[in-house]
Each structure stands twice: as C-alpha cells, then as structure tokens.
Short mmCIF file of C-alpha atoms in Angstrom, two decimals:
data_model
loop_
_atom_site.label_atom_id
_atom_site.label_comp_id
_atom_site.label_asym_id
_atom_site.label_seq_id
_atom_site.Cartn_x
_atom_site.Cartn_y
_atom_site.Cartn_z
CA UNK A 1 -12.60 -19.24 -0.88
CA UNK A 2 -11.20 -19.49 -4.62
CA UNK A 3 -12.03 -17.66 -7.61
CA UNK A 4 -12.22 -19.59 -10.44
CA UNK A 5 -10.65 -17.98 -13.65
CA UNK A 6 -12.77 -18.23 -16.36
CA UNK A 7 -11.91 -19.03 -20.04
CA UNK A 8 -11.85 -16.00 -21.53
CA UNK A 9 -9.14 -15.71 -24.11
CA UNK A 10 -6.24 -13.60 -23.28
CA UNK A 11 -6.45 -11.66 -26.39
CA UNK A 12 -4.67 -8.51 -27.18
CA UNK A 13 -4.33 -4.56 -25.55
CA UNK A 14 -7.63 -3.95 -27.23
CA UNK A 15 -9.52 -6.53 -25.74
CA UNK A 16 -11.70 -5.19 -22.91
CA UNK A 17 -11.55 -6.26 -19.13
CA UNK A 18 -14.08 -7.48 -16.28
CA UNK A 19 -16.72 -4.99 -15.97
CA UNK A 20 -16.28 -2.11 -13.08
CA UNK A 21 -18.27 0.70 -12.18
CA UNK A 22 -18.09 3.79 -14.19
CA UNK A 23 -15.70 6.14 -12.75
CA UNK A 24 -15.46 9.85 -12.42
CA UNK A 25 -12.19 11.28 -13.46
CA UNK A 26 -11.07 13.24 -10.89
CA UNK A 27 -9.42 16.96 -12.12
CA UNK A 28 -6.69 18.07 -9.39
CA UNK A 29 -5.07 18.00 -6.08
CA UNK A 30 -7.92 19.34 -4.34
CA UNK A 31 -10.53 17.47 -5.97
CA UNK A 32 -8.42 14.57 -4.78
CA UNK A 33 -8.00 15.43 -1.42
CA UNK A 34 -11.57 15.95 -1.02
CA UNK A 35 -12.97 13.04 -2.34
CA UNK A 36 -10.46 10.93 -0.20
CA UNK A 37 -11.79 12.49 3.20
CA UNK A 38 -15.34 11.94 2.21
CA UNK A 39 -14.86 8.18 1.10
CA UNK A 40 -12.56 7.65 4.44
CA UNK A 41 -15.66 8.91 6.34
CA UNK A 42 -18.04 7.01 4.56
CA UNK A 43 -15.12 3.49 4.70
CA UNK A 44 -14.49 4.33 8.88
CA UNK A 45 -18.32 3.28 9.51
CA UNK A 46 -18.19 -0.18 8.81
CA UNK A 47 -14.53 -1.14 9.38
CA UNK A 48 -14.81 -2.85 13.02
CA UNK A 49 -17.12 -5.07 11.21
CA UNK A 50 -15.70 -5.74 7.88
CA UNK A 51 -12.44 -6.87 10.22
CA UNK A 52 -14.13 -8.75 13.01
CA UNK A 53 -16.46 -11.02 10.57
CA UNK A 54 -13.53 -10.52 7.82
CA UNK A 55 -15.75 -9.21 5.46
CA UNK A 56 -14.50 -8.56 2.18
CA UNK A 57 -14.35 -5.24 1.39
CA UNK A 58 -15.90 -5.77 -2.53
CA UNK A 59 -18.54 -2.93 -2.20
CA UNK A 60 -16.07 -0.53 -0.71
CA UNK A 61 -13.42 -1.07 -3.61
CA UNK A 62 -15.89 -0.48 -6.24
CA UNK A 63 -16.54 2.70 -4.32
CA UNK A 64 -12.89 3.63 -4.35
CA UNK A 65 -13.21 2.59 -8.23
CA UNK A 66 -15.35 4.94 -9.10
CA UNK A 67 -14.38 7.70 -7.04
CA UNK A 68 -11.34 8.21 -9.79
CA UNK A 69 -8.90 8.83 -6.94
CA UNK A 70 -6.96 5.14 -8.36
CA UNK A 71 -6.33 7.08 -11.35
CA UNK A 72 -5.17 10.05 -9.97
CA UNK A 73 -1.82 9.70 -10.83
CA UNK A 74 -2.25 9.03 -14.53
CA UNK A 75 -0.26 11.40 -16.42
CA UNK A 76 -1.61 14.95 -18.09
CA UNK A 77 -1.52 13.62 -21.19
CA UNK A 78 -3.17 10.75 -21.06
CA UNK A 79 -6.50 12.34 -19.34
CA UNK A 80 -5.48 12.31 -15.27
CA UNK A 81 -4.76 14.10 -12.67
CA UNK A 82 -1.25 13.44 -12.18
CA UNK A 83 -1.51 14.74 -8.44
CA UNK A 84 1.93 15.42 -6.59
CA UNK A 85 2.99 12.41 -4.19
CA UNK A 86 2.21 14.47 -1.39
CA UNK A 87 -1.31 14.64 -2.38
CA UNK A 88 -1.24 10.48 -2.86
CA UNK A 89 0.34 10.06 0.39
CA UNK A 90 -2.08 11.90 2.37
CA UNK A 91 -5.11 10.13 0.53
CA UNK A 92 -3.26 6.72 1.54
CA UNK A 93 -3.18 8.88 5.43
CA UNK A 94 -6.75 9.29 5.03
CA UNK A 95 -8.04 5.82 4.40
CA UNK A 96 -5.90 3.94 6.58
CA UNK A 97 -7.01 6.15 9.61
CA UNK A 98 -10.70 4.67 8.50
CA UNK A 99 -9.37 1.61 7.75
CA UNK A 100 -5.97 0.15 7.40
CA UNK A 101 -7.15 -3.18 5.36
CA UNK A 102 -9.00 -0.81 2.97
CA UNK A 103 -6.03 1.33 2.44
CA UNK A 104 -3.24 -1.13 2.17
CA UNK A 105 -5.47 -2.91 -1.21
CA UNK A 106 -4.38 -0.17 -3.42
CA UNK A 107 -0.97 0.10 -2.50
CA UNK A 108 0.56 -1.62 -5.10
CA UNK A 109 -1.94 -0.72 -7.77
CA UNK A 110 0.09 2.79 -7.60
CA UNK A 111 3.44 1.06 -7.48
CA UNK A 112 2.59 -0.62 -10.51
CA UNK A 113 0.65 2.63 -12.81
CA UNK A 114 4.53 4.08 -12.07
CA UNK A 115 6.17 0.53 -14.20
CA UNK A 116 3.67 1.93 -16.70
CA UNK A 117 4.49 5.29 -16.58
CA UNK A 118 8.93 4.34 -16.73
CA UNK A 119 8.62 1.45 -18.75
CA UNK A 120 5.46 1.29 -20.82
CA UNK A 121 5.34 1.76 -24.53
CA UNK A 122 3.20 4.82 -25.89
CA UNK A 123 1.09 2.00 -27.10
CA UNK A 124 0.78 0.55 -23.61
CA UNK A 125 0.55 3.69 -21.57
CA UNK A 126 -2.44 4.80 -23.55
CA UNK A 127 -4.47 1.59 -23.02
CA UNK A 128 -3.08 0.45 -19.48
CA UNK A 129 -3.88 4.35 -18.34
CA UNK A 130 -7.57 4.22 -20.42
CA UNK A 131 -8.07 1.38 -18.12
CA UNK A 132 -7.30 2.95 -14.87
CA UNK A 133 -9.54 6.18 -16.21
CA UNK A 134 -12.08 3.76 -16.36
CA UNK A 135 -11.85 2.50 -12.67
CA UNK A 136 -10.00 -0.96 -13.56
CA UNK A 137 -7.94 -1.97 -10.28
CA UNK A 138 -4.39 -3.68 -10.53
CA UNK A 139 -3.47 -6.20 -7.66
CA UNK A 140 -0.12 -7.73 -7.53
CA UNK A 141 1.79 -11.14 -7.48
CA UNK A 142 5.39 -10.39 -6.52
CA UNK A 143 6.59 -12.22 -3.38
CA UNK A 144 7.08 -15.89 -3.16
CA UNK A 145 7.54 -18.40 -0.24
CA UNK A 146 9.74 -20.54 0.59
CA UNK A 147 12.87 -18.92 -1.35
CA UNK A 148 16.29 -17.28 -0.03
CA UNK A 149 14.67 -13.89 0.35
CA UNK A 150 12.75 -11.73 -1.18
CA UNK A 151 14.16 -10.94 -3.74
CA UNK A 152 14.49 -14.40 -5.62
CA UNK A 153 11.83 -14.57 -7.45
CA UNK A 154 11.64 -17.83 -9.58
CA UNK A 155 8.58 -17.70 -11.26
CA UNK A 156 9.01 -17.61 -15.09
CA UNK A 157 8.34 -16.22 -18.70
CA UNK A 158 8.55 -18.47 -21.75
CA UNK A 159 9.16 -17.00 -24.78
CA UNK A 160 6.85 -18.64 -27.68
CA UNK A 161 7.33 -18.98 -31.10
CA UNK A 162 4.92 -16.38 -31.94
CA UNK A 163 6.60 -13.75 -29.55
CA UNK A 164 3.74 -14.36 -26.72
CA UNK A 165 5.22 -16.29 -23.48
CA UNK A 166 3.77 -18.70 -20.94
CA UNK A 167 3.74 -17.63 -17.52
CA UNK A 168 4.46 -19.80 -14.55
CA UNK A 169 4.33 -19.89 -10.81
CA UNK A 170 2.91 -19.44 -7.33
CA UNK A 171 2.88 -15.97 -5.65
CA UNK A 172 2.31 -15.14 -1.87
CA UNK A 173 1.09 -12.37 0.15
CA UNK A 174 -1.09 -11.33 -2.95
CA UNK A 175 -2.57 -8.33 -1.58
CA UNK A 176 -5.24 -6.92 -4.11
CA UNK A 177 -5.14 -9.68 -6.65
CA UNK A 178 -8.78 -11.15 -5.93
CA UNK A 179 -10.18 -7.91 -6.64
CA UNK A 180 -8.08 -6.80 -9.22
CA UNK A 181 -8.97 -6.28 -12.71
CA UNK A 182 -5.46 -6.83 -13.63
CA UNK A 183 -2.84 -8.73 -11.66
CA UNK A 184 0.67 -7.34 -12.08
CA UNK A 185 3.17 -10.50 -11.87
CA UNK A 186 6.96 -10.11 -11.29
CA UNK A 187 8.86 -13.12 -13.21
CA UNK A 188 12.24 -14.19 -14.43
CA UNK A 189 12.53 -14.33 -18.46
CA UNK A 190 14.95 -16.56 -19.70
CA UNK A 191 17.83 -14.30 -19.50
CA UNK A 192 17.18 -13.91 -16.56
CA UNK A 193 15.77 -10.21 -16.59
CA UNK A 194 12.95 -9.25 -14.00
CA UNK A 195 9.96 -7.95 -16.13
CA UNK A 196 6.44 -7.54 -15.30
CA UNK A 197 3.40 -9.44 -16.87
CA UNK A 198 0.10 -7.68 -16.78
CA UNK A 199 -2.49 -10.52 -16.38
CA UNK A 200 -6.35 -10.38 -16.28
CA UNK A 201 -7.68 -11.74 -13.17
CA UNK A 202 -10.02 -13.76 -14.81
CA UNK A 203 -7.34 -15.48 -17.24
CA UNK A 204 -7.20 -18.66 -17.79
CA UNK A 205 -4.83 -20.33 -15.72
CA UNK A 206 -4.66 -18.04 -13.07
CA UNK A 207 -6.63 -19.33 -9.59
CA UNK A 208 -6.51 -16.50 -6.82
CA UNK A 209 -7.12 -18.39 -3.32
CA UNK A 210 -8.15 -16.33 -0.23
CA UNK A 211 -6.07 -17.74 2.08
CA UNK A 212 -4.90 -14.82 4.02
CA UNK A 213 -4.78 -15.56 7.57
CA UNK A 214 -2.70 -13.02 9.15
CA UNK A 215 -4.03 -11.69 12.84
CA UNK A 216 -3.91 -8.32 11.12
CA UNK A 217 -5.22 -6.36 8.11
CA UNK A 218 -7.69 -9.37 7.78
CA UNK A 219 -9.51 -7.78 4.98
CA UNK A 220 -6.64 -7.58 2.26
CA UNK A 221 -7.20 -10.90 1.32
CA UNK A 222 -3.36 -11.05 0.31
CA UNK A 223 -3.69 -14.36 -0.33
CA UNK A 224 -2.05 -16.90 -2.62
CA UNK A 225 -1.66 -16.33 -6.97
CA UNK A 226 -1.35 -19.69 -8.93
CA UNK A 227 0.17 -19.46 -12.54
CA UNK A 228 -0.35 -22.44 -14.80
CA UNK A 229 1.16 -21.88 -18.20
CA UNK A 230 -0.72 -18.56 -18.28
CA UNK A 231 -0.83 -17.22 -22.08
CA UNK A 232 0.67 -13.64 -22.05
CA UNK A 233 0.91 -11.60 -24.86
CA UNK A 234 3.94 -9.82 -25.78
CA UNK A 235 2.41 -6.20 -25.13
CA UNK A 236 1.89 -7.33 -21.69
CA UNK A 237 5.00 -7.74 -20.49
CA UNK A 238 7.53 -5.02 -19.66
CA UNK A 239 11.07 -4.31 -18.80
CA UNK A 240 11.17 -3.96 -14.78
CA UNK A 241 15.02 -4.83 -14.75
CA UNK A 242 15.36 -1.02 -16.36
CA UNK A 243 13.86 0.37 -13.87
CA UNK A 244 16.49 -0.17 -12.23
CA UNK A 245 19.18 1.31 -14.03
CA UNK A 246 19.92 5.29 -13.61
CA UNK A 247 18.43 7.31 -10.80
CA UNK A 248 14.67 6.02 -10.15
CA UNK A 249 11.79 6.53 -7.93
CA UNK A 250 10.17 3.79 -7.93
CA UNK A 251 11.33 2.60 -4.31
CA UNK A 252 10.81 5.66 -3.04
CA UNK A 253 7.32 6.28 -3.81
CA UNK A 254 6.40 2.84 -2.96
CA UNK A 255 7.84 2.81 1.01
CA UNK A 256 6.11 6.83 1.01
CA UNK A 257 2.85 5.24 0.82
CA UNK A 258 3.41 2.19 3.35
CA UNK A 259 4.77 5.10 5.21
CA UNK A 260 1.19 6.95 5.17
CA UNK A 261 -0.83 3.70 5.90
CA UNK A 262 1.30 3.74 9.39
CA UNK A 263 0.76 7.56 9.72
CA UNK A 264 -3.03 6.46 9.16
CA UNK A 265 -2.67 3.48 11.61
CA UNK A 266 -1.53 5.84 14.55
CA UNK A 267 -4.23 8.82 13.86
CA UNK A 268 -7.09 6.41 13.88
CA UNK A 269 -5.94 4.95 17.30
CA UNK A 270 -5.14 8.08 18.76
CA UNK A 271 -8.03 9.63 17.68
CA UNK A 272 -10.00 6.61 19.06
CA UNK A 273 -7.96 6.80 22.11
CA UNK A 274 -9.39 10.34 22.60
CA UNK A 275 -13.29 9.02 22.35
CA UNK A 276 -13.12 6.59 24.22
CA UNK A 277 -11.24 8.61 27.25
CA UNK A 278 -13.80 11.62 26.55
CA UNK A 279 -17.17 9.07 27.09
CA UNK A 280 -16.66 5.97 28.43
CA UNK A 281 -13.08 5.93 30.66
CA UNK A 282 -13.46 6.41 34.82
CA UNK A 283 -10.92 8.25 36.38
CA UNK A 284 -8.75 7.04 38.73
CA UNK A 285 -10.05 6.58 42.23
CA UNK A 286 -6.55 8.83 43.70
CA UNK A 287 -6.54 11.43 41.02
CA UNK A 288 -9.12 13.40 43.02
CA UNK A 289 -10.58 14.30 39.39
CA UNK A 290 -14.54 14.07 38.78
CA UNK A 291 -13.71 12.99 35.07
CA UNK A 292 -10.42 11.61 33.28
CA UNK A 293 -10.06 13.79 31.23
CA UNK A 294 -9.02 16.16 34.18
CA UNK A 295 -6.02 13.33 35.17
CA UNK A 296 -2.47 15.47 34.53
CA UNK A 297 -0.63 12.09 34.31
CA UNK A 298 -3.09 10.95 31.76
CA UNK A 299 -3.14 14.70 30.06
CA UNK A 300 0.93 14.14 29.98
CA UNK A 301 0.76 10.61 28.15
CA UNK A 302 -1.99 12.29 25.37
CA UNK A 303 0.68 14.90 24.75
CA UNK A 304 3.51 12.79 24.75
CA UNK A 305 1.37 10.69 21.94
CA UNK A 306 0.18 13.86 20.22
CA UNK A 307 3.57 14.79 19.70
CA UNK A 308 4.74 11.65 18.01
CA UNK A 309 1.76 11.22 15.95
CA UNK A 310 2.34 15.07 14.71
CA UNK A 311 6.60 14.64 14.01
CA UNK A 312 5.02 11.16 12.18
CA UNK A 313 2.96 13.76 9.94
CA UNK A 314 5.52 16.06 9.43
CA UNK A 315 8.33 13.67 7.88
CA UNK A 316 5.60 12.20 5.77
CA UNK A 317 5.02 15.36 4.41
CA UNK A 318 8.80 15.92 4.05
CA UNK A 319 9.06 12.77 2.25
CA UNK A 320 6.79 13.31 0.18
CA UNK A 321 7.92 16.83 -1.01
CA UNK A 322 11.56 15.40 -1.49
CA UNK A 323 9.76 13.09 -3.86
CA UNK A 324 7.81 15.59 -5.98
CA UNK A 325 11.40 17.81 -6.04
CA UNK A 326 13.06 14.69 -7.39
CA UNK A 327 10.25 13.91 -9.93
CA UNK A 328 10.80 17.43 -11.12
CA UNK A 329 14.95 17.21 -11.79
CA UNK A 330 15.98 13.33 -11.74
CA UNK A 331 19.57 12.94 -10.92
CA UNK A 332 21.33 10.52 -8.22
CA UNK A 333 21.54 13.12 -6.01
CA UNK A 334 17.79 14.21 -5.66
CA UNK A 335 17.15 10.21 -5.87
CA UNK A 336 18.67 9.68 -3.09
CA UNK A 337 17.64 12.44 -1.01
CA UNK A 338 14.25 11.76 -1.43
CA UNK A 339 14.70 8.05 -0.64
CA UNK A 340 16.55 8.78 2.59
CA UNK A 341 13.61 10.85 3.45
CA UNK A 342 11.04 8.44 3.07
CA UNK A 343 13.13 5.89 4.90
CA UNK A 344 13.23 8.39 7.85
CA UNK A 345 9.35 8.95 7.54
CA UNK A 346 8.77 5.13 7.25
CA UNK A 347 11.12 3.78 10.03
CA UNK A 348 9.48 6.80 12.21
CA UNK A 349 6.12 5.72 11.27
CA UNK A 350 6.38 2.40 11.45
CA UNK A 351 7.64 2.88 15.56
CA UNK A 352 4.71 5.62 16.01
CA UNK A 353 1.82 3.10 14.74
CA UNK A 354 2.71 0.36 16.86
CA UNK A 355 3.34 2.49 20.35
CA UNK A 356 0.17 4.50 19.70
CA UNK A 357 -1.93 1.55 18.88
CA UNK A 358 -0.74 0.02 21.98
CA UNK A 359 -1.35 3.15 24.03
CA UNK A 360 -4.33 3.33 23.27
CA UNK A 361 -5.31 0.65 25.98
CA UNK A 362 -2.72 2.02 28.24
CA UNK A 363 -4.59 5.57 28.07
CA UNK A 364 -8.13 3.75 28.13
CA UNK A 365 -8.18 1.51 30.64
CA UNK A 366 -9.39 -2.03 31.10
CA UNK A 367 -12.96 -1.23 29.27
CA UNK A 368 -10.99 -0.52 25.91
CA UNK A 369 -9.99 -4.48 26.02
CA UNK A 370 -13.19 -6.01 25.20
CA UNK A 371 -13.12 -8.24 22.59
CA UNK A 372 -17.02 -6.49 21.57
CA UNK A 373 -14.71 -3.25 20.90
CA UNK A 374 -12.16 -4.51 18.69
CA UNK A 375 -9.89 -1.60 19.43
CA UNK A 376 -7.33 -3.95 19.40
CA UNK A 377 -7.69 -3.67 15.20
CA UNK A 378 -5.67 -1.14 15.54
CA UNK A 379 -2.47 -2.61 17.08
CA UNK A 380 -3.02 -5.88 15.03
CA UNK A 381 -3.33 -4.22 11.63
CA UNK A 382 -0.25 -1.94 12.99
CA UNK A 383 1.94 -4.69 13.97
CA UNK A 384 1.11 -6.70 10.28
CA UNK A 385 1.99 -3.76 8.52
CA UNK A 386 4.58 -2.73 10.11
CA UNK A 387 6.54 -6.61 9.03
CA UNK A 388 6.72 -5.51 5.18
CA UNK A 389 10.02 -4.36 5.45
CA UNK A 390 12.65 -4.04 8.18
CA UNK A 391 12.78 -0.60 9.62
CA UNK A 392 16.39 -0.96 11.31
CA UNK A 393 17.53 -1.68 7.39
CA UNK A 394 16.25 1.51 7.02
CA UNK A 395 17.74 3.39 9.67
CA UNK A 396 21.55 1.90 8.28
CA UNK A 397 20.85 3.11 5.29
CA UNK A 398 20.38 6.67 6.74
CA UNK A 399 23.57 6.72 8.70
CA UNK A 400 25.54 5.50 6.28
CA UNK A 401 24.25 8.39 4.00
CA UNK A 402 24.98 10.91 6.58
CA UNK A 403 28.38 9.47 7.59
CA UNK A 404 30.00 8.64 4.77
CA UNK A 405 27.76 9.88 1.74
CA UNK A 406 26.86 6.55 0.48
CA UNK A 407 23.62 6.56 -1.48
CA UNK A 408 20.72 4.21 -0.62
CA UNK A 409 21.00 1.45 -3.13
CA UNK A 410 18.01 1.42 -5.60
CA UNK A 411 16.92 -2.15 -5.40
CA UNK A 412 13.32 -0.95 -5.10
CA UNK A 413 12.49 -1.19 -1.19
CA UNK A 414 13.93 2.04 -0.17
#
C-alpha cells in the first residue's frame, strides 16, 4: 500500500496541517499516567488481531492523538505538561504491555519534540509545539539502507536561492511516517552538517510505501520514505549537528523509551503467561497436583521470571530518574550518568523481553503454541525490537565507564 502525497503547497510555519482529531491537553503527571493505563486497556483488546491480520492501527493513533498524552512533554510555557521522563517512560511501559506495535509508533515522535525543544527557534517552538497541543503526530525518516552503517546518512539539503532547500532521498525502517502529520527527515546539508527537515506527510514529493515486512511489530508500518526534490522551507529545517555539541540528552531519553517498550514486552507476556497457566494449562501427569498452578517446579520458574521482570522495572525507573536529575543541572558528568543508566536499563531489558516472551511457552505448555493464540506476538515483537541497537555495545560502554571513567560518547544512541 502507498500513500500518495498530494499537491498541497509546502507553504510557510503558518500554514495549517492534515486534519486530526481535537485533542485534550493533558495538565500533569498524574493526569498522564492515568490516561495512559486507560487507553492501554482499551489498545490490549484488539491487539492479537490488529497483528495477526496486520491491521493498521489508524483508529487507535487518532485515539492516542487526542488523548494529549503525545504532547505531554511540551514545555510549561508553551501550554504542556512537560511531565518528568519517568512519567513518559512508564506511559511507553504501559502501551507496549497492550501492544508493542502501538507503542513503538510514537517513539520517535518524542525523540523529535526534544530537537524542537534544543534546537528550535522561539518562532518554531511556538508553532511546532501548537501543533503537537493540537494532536498532530511526527513520524520519522532517519535510517537508510544499503550504506556503511548507520550513521551515514546521505540523503541531502539544497540550499536555494531564496534560502528554501530541496530535499532528497530514500529512508528505511520509517516507523510512524504513514501516519504522521509531520515526517521528521535527517539529511546532510552541503557542508556537510546533519540537520533535520520537518516535512508534511502529504507534501509533494514525498511517497510513504508500507512495505514493512518484519515477522515482528507488524503494525508499525516502518516502511520505506521517498524524497523527490521535496520543497522545504527554511523555518523547517534545524541544526541537529548542535545537538551534539556540549553535554546532551537527547540519546539518553531516546534508548529510555526503547528501554520501556521491552519492559512492556516482558509484562504483557508474563502477565499472559500467568492466564493462561491459571485457566487453560494441565498439570503434569507426575506432579501429583490436581491443578498447575500447585506444580513447585513450575511455581519456581514464575518466580525466577517475576524477579527479572521486577529488577527490569526497577532500572527503568532508575534510568529514568538519572534523566530527570540531569535535565535539572546539565553538565558532562550528570550526562553521562544518566546515559550509563539507561544503557544498563536497556541492555537489561532488552535480555528480560526476549527470555520472558519465550518462557512463556516453556511455562504454558504445548496449548500456548497454537497458531489461533498468537502468543507467540510476544516473542516476535520482542525479538524485532530488541535488533534496534546492539545491547553488548551497551554493556562496553558501561565497563569502560566503571573501569576507567570514560564517558559514553554522545553520538545519540546511548
């Protein structure tokens, strides 16, 4: 499936965007917190369905659009919320237990309100953050195929005469970008420099193709992003490379919420582990037991998960505090501490997901494998998710930190 762009012109900051649903602007932490267990309640009904037909999620993201929680961390300011990262990272916890896909969409809509927020102009922070108040979605289009790794990014910015460039290039692993209001590109300008160009999704010259065909996460759609000679006006574009230079979060915050989607991975298994067990698992013919519930070798491999899936919980909490205590006083010192935290939360994370998703058949027996269940969501969207970024770079990065006190470097994936 493609969508089409249209030709609407690409205009200026005060031109208005696709239409979205009216969204509520959500007021604090709590508020937050609640509205993000109700909509993963609500999102956990239909997600064996929307992954084994790969359903779209469209209806669902219009929900999450006008819930307000994807502008939850605009700043005071500017009308938001500004919620503490441990308050986002346990809203990402929250929807990927329901449903990974779902929760993964939004991922780097937050990583890209935080360019905004470092880099923006007051001119562009007031109508990039009016948008998200008003339940716009960004997508992305930052990694590529095909190159030396992922970090050489070739597509390009051309300056024009009249200080508006032409944008060029093919993007992969798109996640977001066909329902996104607003597709944040990463591209090379002609020095050189890394910058960010926000595009409409409907621009002309930009195609988004659904050709995501990964065995997990099905429903991201993280398809492919075609640039031709996109017009871009000057206020769209902003300075990544400085984020960059100086102590920064932007990492940090980034890997904290993949982090949480794997927390969110391994409570929905185990917690579907522990239904299925408790109605429709036999016990053992040896164990003697009239249920298997009563098993002790089975009650030993519950606790044995329950104790993973809780440290998992813990660090990401950790994590995420080290972030907010960095936000507060920014220095290379609290940078790094907090990004050496979220590694440890995300390389723990990314282990626990993966053994508890496969558990869960181990603990469930031979029932659990059924194709008609789809349990097996779990591990797939797990062991996708778990690919975005080595965790053994991770865990060098942490030793080296302890050992010899070199700070993570602040390339943006740590």
């Amino acid at each position: 499936m493609t969508d089409a762009p249209t030709d609407a012109p690409a205009g200026s900051l005060s031109d208005a965007t696709a239409d979205s649903p009216a969204a509520k602007v959500i007021a604090d932490d709590v508020e937050a917190l609640t509205v993000a267990a109700a909509l993963a309640e609500e999102f956990r009904a239909g997600a064996s369905e929307r992954d084994a037909e790969r359903r779209l999620p469209r209806a669902e993201l219009d929900r999450l659009s006008a819930s307000g929680l994807l502008a939850v961390t605009v700043p005071a300011e500017y009308g938001g919320a500004d919620v503490r990262q441990e308050t986002l990272a346990e809203v990402f916890r929250l929807l990927a237990s329901a449903d990974a896909s779902l929760a993964q969409i939004p991922q780097s809509h937050f990583a890209y309100v935080n360019v905004i927020r470092r880099q923006g102009t007051a001119e562009q922070r007031e109508f990039f953050f009016g948008e998200l108040l008003a339940g716009r979605r960004f997508g992305n289009a930052q990694s590529e195929a095909g190159t030396r790794h992922i970090q050489d990014i070739r597509t390009r910015l051309t300056r024009q005469e009249d200080g508006s460039y032409l944008l060029s290039g093919v993007k992969h692993y798109a996640t977001g970008a066909l329902f996104a209001h607003w597709i944040p590109v990463l591209a090379r300008a002609e020095d050189d420099d890394l910058h960010v160009a926000y595009v409409p999704g409907d621009a002309p010259g930009v195609t988004v193709v659904d050709d995501w065909d990964g065995l997990g996460q099905r429903t991201t759609a993280g398809g492919t992003v075609r640039l031709e000679e996109v017009s871009v006006p000057a206020d769209r574009v902003l300075p990544h490379h400085l984020t960059f230079r100086g102590p920064q979060l932007h990492g940090a915050v980034a890997q904290l919420l993949h982090a949480a989607i794997d927390v969110g991975i391994a409570d929905g298994a185990l917690a579907e582990a522990v239904a299925f067990v408790r109605t429709k698992s036999r016990p053992w013919f040896e164990s003697g037991f009239e249920t298997v519930a009563e098993d002790p070798l089975l009650i030993q491999r519950f606790g044995e998960l329950v104790v993973q899936a809780r440290a998992s919980r813990a660090l990401l909490r950790e994590a995420a505090r080290e972030v907010d205590a960095a936000r507060a006083d920014l220095t290379d010192d609290s940078a790094a501490e907090a990004s050496i935290a979220v590694a440890a939360a995300k390389a723990h994370a990314a282990h626990t997901a993966v053994e508890i998703a496969g558990a869960l058949f181990e603990v469930s027996g031979t029932r659990s494998a059924l194709n008609s269940a789809n349990l097996h969501r779990y591990w797939r969207d797990a062991r996708t998710h778990t690919l975005h970024d080595p965790a053994r770079w991770k865990v060098q990065h942490i030793g080296r930190y302890v050992l010899n006190g070199t700070r993570p470097p602040g390339h943006g994936l740590l």
